[in-house]
Amino acid sequence: MNSTSKKFAGALTALALAAGAAGPVAAQDDTFKIGVITFLSGQAAESFGVPAWNGGKVLVDMLNEGGKLPAPYDQKGFGGMNIEVVLVDEAGGATKQVQEFRNLVQREEVDAVVGYVSSGDCLAVPPVADELKAFTILYDCGTPRVFEDNTFEYVFRTAAHATMDNVSLARYLKSRDVAIESFAGLNQDYAWGQDSWADFTGAMAQLYPDAVVKTALFPKFGAGQYGTEISALLRERPTLVHSSNWGGDLQGFVIQATARGLHERSQIVLSAGDHVIPQLQQKMPEGIYLGARGVNGLAAKARGGELQELTDTLWDAYEAEFGVFPVQAPFRMWQALLGLKTAVEKAMAENGGKKPTNEELAAAMKGLSWDAPSGRIEMALADGHQAIQPNAIGTTKWNAEKGAMELIDIEYFDSRCVNPPAGVKSADWIAQGFPGAQCD
Amino acid sequence: MRTNLMLSAVGAFVLLAAGAVLLPDWAMFLCAMALAKGLVSLGIVGMMRGGLVSFGQGLYYCLGAYTATLVAGQLGVSDIFLLTLLSAGVCLVVGALFGPLLAGYRGIFFAMLSLALSMVLYGTLAKLTVLGGTDGLNIGAPTFFGWDPEGRALQTALYLYVAVLVVVAGTLMRIYFDSEQGLITLATRDNELRVEYLGASVRTVMSYNYVFGAVLGGIGGTIAALALGHVDPEFAFWTTSGEFVFVAILAGYLSVPAVFVAAIILEMVRSFSNLYFPNTWQLALGIFLLIVIVVLPNGLGSLVRRRKGDAT
């Protein structure tokens, strides 16, 4: 027994020493160190994590060089400081992410954390961020619960939550006067799919009170095979089929549904469908209504206006580097990093040019608004911690000349048209018929 | 023997407690989580001694975590001792229900049945949107008899609490392993039929092992939930259970402390490989696991026993 405990003692000491030896490398004053967490493996890597970080890398490189972007983003790095990145894989669940978050803050001593695609991670990390007083930006995840169920001091989400995705779809249908007698849904069986369907049916109940819900299908997350579900949808003949699927699940559904002619019988609407266009190309049927969770990807490119230069600069750099055009994920990473840049520079203007503390950063970020390729981002909800942004829905059309999928009939929705006003929970806002919505 | 055991227990506690002073914040958290998971794996080791591997300890890990979260959220209880007791109680009851049922099965059937039970819980929780569905629920920081620490004090208190639990649970399990029942478990591993002919009930012994595993799983889950501040159905997912099994295999069934050392090593390797090889950390982890299995087929515990030259 004794020798066992000695062994145990030895091992623990060794671990303690190893822990001590691998001490943190604190960032210098001329460097701003950010921890970036996004999916580098697993299902969400190909659709969101990897493109997001590809976009992030392009932007960070351009910022570190300085003067590559149009004003107000022409200053080098963050307020002149070089940006250093510690990249972490988001795969592995919320347990692992909380651990990794602590490691980033306490071991790597990053100045800010930017991350999280998964809603579960976005719910698990903020309490820890507040406990450690660590400035944190949630850049992608959708669930409105983060700030509707809780308040946080040091946590900000620079992307609109998921409510606008489905509200915009319903508004698009209404404004184009699409007649809808009945609709059905095919969504992944986890929080994202369940919430999206609830939002969509809620919004439809307001705008199309007479439309009948035919069937709500919830195949397993990652199912990939939708033979049975497509048969059910073909048999039910709804006017419209809604899906919030993403990634491989969306590709699988679209390919299998098209092969059996579902898109000819029913109008297909996809709340987050833009990101599979580069992979599917002409396998994506024409006439699908789809969104990109913001004015992202093709909708941003087609928008024009004063943000065109910023959008084109990043778009071209991304396309040149990776040989594919940027879809929604890099746009959300860009708006997060540009927001962080704006906040850092604002805080530095106030503190006399020193590297800002977490408190100064949080104060600067609160209620901030800035321009990104995806439009004007305003931290308008949850006491300045939750962003709202404009959204766009378009219709797919194959351009045979260019050999590329295009979006036509794009409708742009104002932030305040498709996002709830401050202090109202999204579910209540939809159920009450969008009070306070400002649409033009 | 008993004196030695007590001395080892005190020694182990002193050592773990030293960690509370020496370890940096992140490492203390990592160790607290590893020790909590080690508790769950200790339950598996108890069954492994009898030649059974449960691939469903996530059931109790998750049950304990959700019990604590729901009690804390709905009834406003935040006392860590009360929460641990309640979760352990719930897991004891559920374990006592399933234990005798599962104790009749061996090998792959036992593994698959235990896995099935945990996946039923996973599926149910993922569907229950009132409990947050797949996104899970948050749980506030625990209090200790009314004391409500924050920051480093909270982490230290939590770590010391886990350390106490680990030492107590480890000592009790050692006593149990060396008891008549525990030795019968070991004999079952060699020849179940002969044990039955000698007049012992293998089924009863296995039920006991299962129930102990359930209680340890519940305690581990409670600590993990309180340390993380968040629970989700992933706690009951098979990959989580698989991780517990892996720690048990890494440790082997010969030594109790080895379980906790194995748990800490696994967490360390994962954490650093994740940082230094963000794109290939699974590969790094996999290679490490392969090497351990090839070099130490009987687990870390065999290192100690081999030197002692006795094959208990």
XYZ file of C-alpha atoms in Angstrom, chain A residues 1-4 7-9 11-12 15 40-41 86-89 94-96 98-100 102-103 106-108 119-120 123-124 127-128 131 145 189-191 194, chain B residues 4 8 15-16 25-26 29 33 126-127 129 132 134-136 138 155 174 227-228 230 232 235 255 257 261 264 267-268 271-272 274-275 278-279 281-282 304 308:
78
model
C 0.000 0.000 0.000
C 2.792 2.345 0.946
C 4.640 1.976 -2.265
C 1.389 2.601 -4.087
C 4.034 6.173 -6.637
C 0.945 8.320 -6.483
C 2.927 10.997 -4.689
C 3.224 11.139 -10.151
C 1.368 14.056 -8.612
C 2.404 16.709 -12.717
C -11.730 22.446 -36.416
C -13.076 18.906 -36.385
C -4.218 31.041 -29.917
C -6.486 28.684 -31.837
C -8.495 25.982 -30.047
C -10.805 23.306 -31.427
C -19.319 21.933 -23.244
C -17.344 20.201 -20.480
C -14.177 20.367 -22.472
C -15.230 25.253 -20.063
C -11.890 23.640 -19.277
C -10.268 25.050 -22.407
C -10.055 28.448 -18.222
C -6.811 27.314 -19.808
C -5.480 31.473 -16.814
C -2.680 29.598 -18.547
C -2.322 31.402 -21.857
C -25.284 26.977 -28.432
C -24.468 24.561 -25.623
C -24.557 28.748 -22.468
C -21.790 27.015 -20.536
C -20.796 32.188 -16.269
C -17.142 31.151 -16.206
C -16.267 34.485 -12.759
C -31.311 31.998 -24.164
C -33.512 16.861 -33.655
C -31.592 19.050 -31.259
C -31.995 22.501 -29.756
C -36.356 22.517 -32.446
C -0.864 1.140 6.342
C -1.607 5.990 2.755
C -0.433 15.416 -1.213
C -3.655 16.405 -2.886
C -5.734 28.162 -11.101
C -6.189 26.378 -14.392
C -9.612 23.214 -12.040
C -12.461 17.775 -12.955
C -32.243 15.813 -25.517
C -35.995 15.805 -26.219
C -36.975 21.265 -24.067
C -32.930 22.937 -22.047
C -29.400 19.457 -26.050
C -28.218 22.895 -24.906
C -28.518 21.915 -21.270
C -26.688 26.206 -15.987
C -11.827 26.819 -6.794
C -9.874 -0.365 -1.092
C -17.260 22.856 -11.184
C -18.401 23.509 -14.768
C -23.328 23.747 -16.823
C -26.102 18.970 -20.881
C -22.995 13.808 -19.856
C -4.543 -0.094 -7.804
C -4.665 5.604 -6.711
C -3.417 9.424 -11.645
C -5.247 13.454 -14.348
C -6.871 15.428 -18.866
C -3.343 16.863 -19.064
C -5.504 19.807 -22.686
C -1.961 20.275 -23.978
C -5.525 20.537 -27.832
C -3.442 23.651 -27.389
C -5.396 22.349 -32.515
C -5.977 20.579 -35.812
C -5.247 16.873 -31.170
C -7.412 13.775 -31.555
C 3.376 -0.681 -8.811
C 6.233 -5.406 -5.490
